[in-house]
Coordinates of C-alpha atoms and ligand atoms in Angstrom, one line a residue:
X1 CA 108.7 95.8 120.0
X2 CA 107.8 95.3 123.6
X3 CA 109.4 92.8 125.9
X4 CA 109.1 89.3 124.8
X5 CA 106.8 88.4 128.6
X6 CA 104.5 90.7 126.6
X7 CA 103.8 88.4 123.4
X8 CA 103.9 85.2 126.0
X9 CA 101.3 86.9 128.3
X10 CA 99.0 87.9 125.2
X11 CA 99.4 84.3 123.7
X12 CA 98.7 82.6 126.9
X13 CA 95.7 84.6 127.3
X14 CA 94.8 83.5 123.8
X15 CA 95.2 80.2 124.5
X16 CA 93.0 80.2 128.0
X17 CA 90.0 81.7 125.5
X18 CA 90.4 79.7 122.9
X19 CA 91.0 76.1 124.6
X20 CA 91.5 74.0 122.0
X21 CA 92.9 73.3 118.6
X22 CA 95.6 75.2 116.3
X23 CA 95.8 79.0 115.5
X24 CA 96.6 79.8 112.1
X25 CA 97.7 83.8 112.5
X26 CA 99.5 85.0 108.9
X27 CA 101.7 88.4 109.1
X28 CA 101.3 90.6 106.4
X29 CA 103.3 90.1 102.9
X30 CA 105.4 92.7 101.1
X31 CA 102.7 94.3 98.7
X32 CA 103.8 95.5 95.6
X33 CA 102.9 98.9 94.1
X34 CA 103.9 98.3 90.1
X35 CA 105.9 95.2 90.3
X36 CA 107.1 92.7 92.3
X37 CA 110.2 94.2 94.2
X38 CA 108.9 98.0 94.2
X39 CA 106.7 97.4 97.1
X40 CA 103.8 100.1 99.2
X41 CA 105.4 100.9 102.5
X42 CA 105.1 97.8 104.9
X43 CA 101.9 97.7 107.4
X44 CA 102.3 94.4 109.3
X45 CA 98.7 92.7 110.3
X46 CA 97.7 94.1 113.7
X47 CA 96.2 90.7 115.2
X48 CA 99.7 88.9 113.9
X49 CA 101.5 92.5 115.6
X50 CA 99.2 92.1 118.9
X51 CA 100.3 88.3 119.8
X52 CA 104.4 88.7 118.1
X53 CA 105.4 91.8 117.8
X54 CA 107.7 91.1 114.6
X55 CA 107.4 93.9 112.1
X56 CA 108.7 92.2 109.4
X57 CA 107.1 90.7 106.1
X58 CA 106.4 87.2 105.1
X59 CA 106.3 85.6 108.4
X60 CA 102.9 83.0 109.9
X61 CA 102.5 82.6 113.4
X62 CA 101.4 79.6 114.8
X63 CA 100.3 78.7 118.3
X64 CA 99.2 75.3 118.8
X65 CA 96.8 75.4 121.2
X66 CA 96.7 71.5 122.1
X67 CA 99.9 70.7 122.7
X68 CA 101.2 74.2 123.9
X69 CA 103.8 75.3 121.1
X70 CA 104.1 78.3 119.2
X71 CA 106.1 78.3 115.9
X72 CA 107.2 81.3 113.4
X73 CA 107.3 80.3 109.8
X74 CA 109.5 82.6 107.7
X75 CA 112.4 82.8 104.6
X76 CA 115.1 83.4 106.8
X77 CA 117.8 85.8 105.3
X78 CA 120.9 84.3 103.2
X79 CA 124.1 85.9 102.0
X80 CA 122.5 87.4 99.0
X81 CA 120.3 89.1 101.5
X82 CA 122.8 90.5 103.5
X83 CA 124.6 91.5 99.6
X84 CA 121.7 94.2 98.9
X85 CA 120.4 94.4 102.2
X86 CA 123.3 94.9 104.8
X87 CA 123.6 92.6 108.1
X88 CA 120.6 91.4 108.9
X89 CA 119.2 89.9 112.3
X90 CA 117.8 86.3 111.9
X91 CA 114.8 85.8 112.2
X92 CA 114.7 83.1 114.4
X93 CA 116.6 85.3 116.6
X94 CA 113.6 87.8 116.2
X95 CA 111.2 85.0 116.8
X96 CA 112.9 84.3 120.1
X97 CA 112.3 88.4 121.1
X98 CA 108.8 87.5 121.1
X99 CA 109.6 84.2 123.5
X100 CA 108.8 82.1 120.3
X101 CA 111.8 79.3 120.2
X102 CA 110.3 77.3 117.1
X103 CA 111.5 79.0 114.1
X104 CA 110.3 77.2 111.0
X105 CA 111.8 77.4 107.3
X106 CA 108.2 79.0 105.1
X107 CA 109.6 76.2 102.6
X108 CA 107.9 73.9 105.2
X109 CA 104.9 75.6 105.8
X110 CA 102.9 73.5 103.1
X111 CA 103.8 70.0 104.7
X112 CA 103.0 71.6 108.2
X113 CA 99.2 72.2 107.5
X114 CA 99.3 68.8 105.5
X115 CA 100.5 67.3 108.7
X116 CA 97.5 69.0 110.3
X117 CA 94.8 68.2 107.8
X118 CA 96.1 64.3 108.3
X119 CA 95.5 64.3 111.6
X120 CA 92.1 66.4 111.4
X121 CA 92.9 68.8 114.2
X122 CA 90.8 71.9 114.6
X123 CA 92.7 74.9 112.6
X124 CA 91.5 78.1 113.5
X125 CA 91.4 81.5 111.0
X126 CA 90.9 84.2 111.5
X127 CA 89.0 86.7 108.5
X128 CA 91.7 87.7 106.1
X129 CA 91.6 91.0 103.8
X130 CA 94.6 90.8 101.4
X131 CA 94.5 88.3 98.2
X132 CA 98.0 87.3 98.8
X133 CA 97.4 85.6 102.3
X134 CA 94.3 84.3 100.8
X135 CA 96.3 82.4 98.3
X136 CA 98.8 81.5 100.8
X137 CA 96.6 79.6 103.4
X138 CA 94.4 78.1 100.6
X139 CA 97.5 76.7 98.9
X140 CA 98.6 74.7 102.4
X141 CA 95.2 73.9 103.9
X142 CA 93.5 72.7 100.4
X143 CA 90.5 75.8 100.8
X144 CA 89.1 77.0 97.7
X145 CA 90.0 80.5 98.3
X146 CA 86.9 82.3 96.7
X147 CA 85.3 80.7 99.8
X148 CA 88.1 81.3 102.5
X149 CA 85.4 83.3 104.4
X150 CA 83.7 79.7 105.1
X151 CA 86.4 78.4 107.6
X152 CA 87.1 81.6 109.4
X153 CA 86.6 80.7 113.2
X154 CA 83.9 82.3 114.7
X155 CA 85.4 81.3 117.9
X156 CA 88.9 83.0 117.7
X157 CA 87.4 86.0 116.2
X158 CA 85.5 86.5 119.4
X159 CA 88.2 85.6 121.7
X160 CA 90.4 88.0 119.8
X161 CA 88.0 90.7 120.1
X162 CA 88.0 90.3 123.5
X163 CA 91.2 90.2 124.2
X164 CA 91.9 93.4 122.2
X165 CA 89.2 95.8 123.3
X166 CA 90.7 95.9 126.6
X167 CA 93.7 98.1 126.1
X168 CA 96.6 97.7 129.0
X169 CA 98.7 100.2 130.4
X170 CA 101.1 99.7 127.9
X171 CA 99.0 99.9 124.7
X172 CA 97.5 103.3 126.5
X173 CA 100.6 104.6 126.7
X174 CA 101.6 103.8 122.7
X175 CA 98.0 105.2 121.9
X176 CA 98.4 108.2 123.9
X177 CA 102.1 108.4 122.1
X178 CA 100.2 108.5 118.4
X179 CA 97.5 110.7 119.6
X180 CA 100.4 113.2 120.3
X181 CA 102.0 112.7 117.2
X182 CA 98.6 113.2 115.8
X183 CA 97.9 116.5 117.8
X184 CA 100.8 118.1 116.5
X185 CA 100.1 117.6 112.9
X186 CA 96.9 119.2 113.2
X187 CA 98.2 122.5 115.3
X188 CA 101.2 122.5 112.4
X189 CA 98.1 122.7 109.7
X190 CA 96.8 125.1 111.6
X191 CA 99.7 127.1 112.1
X192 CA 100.5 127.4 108.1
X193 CA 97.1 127.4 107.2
X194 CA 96.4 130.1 104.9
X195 CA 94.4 132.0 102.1
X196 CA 96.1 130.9 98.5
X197 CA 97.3 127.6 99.6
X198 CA 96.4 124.6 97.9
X199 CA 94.8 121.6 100.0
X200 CA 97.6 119.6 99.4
X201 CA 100.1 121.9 100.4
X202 CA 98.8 121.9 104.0
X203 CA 99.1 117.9 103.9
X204 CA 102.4 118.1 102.8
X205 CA 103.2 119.7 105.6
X206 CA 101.2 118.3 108.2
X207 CA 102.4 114.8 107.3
X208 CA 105.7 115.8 107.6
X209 CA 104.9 116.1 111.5
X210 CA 104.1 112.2 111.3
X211 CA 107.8 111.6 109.1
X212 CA 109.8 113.6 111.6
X213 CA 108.3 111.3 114.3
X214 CA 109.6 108.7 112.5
X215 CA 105.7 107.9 112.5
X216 CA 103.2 107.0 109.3
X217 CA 100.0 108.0 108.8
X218 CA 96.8 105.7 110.2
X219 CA 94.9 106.4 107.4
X220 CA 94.7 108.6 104.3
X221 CA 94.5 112.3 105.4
X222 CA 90.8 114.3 104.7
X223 CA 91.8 117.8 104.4
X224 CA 89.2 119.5 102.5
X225 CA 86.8 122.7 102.1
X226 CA 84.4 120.7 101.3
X227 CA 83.8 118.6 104.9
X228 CA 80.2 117.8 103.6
X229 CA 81.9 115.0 102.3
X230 CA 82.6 112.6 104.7
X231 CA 85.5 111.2 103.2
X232 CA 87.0 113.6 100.9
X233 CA 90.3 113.0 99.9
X234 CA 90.5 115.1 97.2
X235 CA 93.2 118.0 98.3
X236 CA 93.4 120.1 94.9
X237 CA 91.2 122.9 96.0
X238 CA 93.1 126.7 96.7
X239 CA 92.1 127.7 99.8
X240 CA 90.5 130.9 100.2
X241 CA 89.5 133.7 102.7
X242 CA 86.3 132.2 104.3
X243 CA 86.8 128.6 103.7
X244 CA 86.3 126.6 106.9
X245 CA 88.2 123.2 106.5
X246 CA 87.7 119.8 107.6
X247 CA 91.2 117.8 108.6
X248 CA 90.8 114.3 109.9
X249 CA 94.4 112.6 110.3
X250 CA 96.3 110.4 112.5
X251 CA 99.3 109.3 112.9
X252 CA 100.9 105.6 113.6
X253 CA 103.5 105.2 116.0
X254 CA 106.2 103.0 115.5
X255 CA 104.5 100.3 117.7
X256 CA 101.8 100.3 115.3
X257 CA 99.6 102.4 117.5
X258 CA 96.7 104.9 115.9
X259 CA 95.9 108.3 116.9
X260 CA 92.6 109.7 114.9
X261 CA 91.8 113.1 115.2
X262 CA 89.4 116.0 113.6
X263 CA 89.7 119.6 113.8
X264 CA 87.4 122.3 112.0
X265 CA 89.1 125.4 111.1
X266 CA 88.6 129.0 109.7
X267 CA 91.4 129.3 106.8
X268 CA 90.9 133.1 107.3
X269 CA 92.2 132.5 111.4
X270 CA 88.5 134.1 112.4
X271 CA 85.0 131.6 112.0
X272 CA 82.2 133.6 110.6
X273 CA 79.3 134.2 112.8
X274 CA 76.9 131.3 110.8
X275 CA 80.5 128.6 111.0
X276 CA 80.2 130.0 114.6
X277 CA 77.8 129.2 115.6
X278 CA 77.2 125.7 113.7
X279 CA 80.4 125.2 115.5
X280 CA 79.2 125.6 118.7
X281 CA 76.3 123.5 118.3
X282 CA 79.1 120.9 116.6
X283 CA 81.3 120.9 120.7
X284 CA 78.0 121.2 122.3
X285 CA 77.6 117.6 121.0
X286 CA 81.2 116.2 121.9
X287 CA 80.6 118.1 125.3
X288 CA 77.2 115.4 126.1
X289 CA 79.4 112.9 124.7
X290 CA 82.2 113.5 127.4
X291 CA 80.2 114.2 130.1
X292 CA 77.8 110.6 129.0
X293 CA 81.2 108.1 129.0
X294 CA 81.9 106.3 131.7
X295 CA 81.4 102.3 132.1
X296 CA 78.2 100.3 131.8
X297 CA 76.6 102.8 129.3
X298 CA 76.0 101.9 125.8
X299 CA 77.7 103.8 123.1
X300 CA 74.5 103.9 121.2
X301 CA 73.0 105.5 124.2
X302 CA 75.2 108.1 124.1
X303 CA 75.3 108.5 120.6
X304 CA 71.5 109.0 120.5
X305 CA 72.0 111.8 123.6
X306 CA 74.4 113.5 121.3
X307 CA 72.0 113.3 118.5
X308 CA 69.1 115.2 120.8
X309 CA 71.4 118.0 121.4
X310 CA 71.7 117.9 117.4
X311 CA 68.0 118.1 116.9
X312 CA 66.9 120.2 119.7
X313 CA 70.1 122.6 118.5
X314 CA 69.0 122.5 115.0
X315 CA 65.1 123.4 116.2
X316 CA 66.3 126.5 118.0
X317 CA 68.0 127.2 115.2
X318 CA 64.9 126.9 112.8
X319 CA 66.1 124.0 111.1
X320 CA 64.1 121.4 112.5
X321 CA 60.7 121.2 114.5
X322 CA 58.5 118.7 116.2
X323 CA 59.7 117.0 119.4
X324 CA 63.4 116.0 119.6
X325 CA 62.8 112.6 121.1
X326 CA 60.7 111.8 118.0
X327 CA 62.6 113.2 115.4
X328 CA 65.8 111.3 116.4
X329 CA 63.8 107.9 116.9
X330 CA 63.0 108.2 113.4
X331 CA 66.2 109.3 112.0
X332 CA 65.6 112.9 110.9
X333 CA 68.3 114.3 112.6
X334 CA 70.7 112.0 110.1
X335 CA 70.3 114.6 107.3
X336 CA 72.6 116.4 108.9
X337 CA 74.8 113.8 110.9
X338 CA 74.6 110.5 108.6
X339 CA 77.4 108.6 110.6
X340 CA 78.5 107.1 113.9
X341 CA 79.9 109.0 117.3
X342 CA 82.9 106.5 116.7
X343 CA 84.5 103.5 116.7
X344 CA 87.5 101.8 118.8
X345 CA 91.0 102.5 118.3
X346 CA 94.2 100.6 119.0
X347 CA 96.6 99.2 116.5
X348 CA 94.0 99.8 113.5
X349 CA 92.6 103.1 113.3
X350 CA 89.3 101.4 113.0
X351 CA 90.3 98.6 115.6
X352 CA 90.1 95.3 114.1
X353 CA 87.5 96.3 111.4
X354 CA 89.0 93.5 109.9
X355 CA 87.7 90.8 112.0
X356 CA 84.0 92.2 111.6
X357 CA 82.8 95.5 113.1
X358 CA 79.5 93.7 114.5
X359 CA 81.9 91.7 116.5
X360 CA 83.8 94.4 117.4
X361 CA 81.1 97.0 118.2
X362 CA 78.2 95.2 118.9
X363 CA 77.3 92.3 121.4
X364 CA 74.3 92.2 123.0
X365 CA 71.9 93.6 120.7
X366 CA 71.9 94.1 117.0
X367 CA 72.8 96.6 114.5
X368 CA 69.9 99.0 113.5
X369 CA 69.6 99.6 110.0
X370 CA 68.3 103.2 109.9
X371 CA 70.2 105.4 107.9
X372 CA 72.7 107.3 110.4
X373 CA 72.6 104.4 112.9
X374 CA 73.7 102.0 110.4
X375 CA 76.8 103.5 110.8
X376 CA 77.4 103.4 113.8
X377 CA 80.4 101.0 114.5
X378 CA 81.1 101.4 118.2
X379 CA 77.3 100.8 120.5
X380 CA 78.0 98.2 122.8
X381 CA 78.1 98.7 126.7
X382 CA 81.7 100.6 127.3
X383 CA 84.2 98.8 129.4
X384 CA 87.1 99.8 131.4
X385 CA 90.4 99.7 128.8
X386 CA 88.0 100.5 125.9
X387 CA 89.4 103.3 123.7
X388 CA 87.2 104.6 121.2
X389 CA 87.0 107.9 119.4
X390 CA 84.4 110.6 119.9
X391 CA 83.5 112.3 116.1
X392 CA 80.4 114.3 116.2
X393 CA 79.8 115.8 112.8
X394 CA 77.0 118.4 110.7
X395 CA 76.8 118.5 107.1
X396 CA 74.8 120.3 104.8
X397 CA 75.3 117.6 101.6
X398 CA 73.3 119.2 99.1
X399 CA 72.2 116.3 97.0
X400 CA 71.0 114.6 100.1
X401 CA 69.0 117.3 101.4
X402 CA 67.4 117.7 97.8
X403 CA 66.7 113.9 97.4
X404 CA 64.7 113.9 101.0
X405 CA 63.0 117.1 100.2
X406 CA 61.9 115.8 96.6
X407 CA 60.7 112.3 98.7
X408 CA 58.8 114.0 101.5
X409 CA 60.8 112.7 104.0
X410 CA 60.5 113.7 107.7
X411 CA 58.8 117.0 106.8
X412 CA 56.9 117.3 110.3
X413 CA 60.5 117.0 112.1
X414 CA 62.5 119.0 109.3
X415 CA 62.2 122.5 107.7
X416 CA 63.7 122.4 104.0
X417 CA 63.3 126.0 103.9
X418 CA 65.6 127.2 106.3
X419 CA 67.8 124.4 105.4
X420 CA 68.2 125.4 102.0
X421 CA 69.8 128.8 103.2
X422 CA 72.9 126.7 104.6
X423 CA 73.3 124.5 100.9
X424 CA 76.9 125.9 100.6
X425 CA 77.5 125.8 103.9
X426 CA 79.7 122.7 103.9
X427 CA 80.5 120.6 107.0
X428 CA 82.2 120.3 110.0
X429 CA 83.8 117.6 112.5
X430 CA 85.8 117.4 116.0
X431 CA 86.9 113.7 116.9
X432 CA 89.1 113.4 119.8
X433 CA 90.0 109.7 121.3
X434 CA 88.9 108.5 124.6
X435 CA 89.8 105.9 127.5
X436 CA 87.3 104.5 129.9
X437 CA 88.6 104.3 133.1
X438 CA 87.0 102.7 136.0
X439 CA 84.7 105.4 137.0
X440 CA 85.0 107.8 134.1
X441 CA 86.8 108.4 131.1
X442 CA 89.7 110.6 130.2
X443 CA 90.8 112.4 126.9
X444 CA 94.0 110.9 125.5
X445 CA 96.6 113.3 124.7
X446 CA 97.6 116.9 125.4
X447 CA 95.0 119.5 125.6
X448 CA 93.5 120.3 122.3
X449 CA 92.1 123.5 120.9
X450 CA 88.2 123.0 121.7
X451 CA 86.3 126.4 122.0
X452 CA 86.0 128.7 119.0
X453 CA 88.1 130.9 119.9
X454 CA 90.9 128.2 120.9
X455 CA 90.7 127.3 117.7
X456 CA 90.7 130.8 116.4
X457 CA 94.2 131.1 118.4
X458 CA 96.0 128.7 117.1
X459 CA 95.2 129.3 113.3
X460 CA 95.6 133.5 113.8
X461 CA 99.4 132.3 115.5
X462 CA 101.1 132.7 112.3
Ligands
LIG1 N1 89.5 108.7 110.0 C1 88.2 108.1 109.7 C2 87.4 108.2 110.9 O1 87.5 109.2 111.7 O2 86.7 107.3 111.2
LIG2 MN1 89.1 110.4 112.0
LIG3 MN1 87.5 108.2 113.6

């Protein structure tokens, strides 16, 4: 937890944005695996995290906005607490670490919002995503809950937003801590890496890099030999001689902080010429990307430069034809890259995803619906303080490529020929996490393996 001037700063901030009415800002609850009592690791709500800091279950914020008071509601503990749970620090004493002096009982909670409703103040809310907080605010504020997505606040969502895109000094430093963390389990995987291994013996070990940083994952590990997926989080393959893996991990600090990295890899410690050279083509991309970043330029700007050195790559290679700036407007270059350059990081791995990515990374003109662009989740204008991750990617996905082939589609920009010869080819990805700074942008984190034959380094180090 930082210091408690933090929380007040970030809640003052709040309130400046918001103006008026009464912000309704539920933690997250214990959430239980089998039955009540035998629970999934905690994972407090990040918005609830960003304004008080507490990493503990069960507890609402509230910051009334018209009358200037802030309130924690929580079940402090009792001696039958203490009984299976050891001394514990009261919670209105943890309320007061985040300069928060009005510690409520939760039994109260329901006669709170009545109190509100009665006097018909403004209550704000923000999206929610689990069924249990759902329930919760329903209950008190009389919402039907199948339609709790009615009376979210358009307004606080925004002002959120806008508060949390801009990273400070402090929240760079945390980010930069995870992205460490996160840097380290992939050189570990590619240290042990080897032919005979099974998938999920490298994870075991790689996420042990996160435990012994006292750190948990951000998000369920990809490690795969088949990176075509984009999501693949199967690990039961044996790797063999040849293999080139995909691992996309991250670690989460114990300030709640995401790192969210991707590295490529020979199992074999040596690419072949063909992964080689996809490879190449594959930094090439993050290379336009990191020399494109700097304020005032849209992401999808540069995610459409990075997609040119795709297509004009992928020409030279045979692959494609026709002129570049053609083929991208029209999407052909997705067959091989269907996704986004990236998306903002902070105390979600997919910052605030939660809230709306729109909101999050779009403002001033619209999503586009083509296929590729569609997912694209970070294209608005980049700002000083943004931090955002760069994740180039090429795929061969079989069924795709057969699917557009069968339909016709794009066959002036793409030749199915030649791409047939790389079917088993697989897939590949490199995602490292940026900072825009005021003229530029900077690589969080200790230098990472890059080049071929950095990476080549690493994994023949055994
Ligand atoms: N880890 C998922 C992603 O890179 O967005
Ligand atoms: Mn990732
Ligand atoms: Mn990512």
């Amino acid at each position: 937890m930082f210091s408690r001037e933090v929380y007040i700063d970030r809640r003052e901030k709040l309130k400046s944005l918001i103006g008026s009415g009464v912000i309704i800002l539920p933690g997250n609850q214990e959430s239980p695996r089998n039955y009540k009592g035998n629970d999934y690791n905690f994972e407090q709500d990040s918005s609830f995290l960003y304004y008080f800091g507490m990493n503990i279950p069960n507890l609402v914020g509230v910051i009334d906005v018209d009358n200037n008071i802030e309130y924690i509601f929580g079940t402090d503990f009792t001696l039958d607490d203490i009984v299976w749970m050891g001394e514990q620090k009261l919670l209105k004493d943890f309320a007061k670490d985040s300069g928060v002096d009005n510690f409520i009982e939760m039994s109260e909670f329901d006669s709170f919002a009545a109190k509100l409703l009665s006097e018909k103040r403004e209550v704000l809310f923000l999206p929610q995503y689990r069924a249990e907080t759902v329930m919760q605010l329903s209950k008190a504020f009389k919402i039907n809950p199948f339609e709790f997505d009615k009376v979210t606040s358009e307004k606080l969502i925004k002002a959120v937003v806008e508060q949390r895109n801009v990273k400070s000094e402090l929240e760079i430093a945390e980010i930069e801590k995870a992205v460490n963390i996160t840097r380290a389990m992939h050189l570990e995987a590619m240290k042990v890496v080897k032919a005979g291994m099974k998938e999920y013996e490298v994870v075991a070990v790689l996420e042990a890099i996160a435990s012994k940083y006292n750190t948990s994952t951000s998000f369920h590990t990809i490690f795969t030999k088949n990176g075509q997926t984009l999501h693949n989080h199967y690990h039961g393959n044996t790797l063999q001689d040849g293999d080139l893996v995909v691992l996309d991990a991250g670690a989460r600090n114990s300030e709640g902080y995401c790192g969210d990295m991707t590295t490529s890899f020979p199992v074999s410690g040596k690419f072949s010429e063909q992964q080689k050279d996809i490879y190449s083509l594959l930094i090439e991309m993050f290379e336009k990307a990191e020399e494109l970043i700097k304020p005032n330029i849209t992401y999808k700007e540069v995610h459409l430069e990075v997609c040119k050195v795709l297509a004009e790559g992928m020409k030279k290679r045979g692959l494609m034809k026709g002129d570049v700036e053609k083929a991208v407007k029209a999407g052909a270059h997705a067959l091989f890259f269907p996704h986004g350059l990236g998306h903002m990081l902070g105390l979600d791995v997919h910052d605030m995803e939660g809230l709306g990515e729109n909101y999050v990374g779009y403002d001033k003109f619209p999503r586009d619906m083509q296929f590729g662009l569609k997912s694209l989740r970070l294209a608005r204008e980049l700002k000083p303080g943004y931090v955002f991750t760069v994740e180039p990617g090429i795929y061969f996905i079989p069924e795709l490529v057969r699917r557009w082939k069968e339909a016709n589609k794009f066959t002036e920009f793409l030749n199915y020929d030649k791409i047939e010869e790389f079917l088993s080819f697989g897939g590949m990805r490199y995602e490292g996490n940026f900072l825009i700074t005021e003229n530029g942008s900077r690589r969080l984190g200790d230098k990472m393996p890059k080049y071929f034959y950095e990476v080549e380094e690493c994994v023949s180090k055994k």
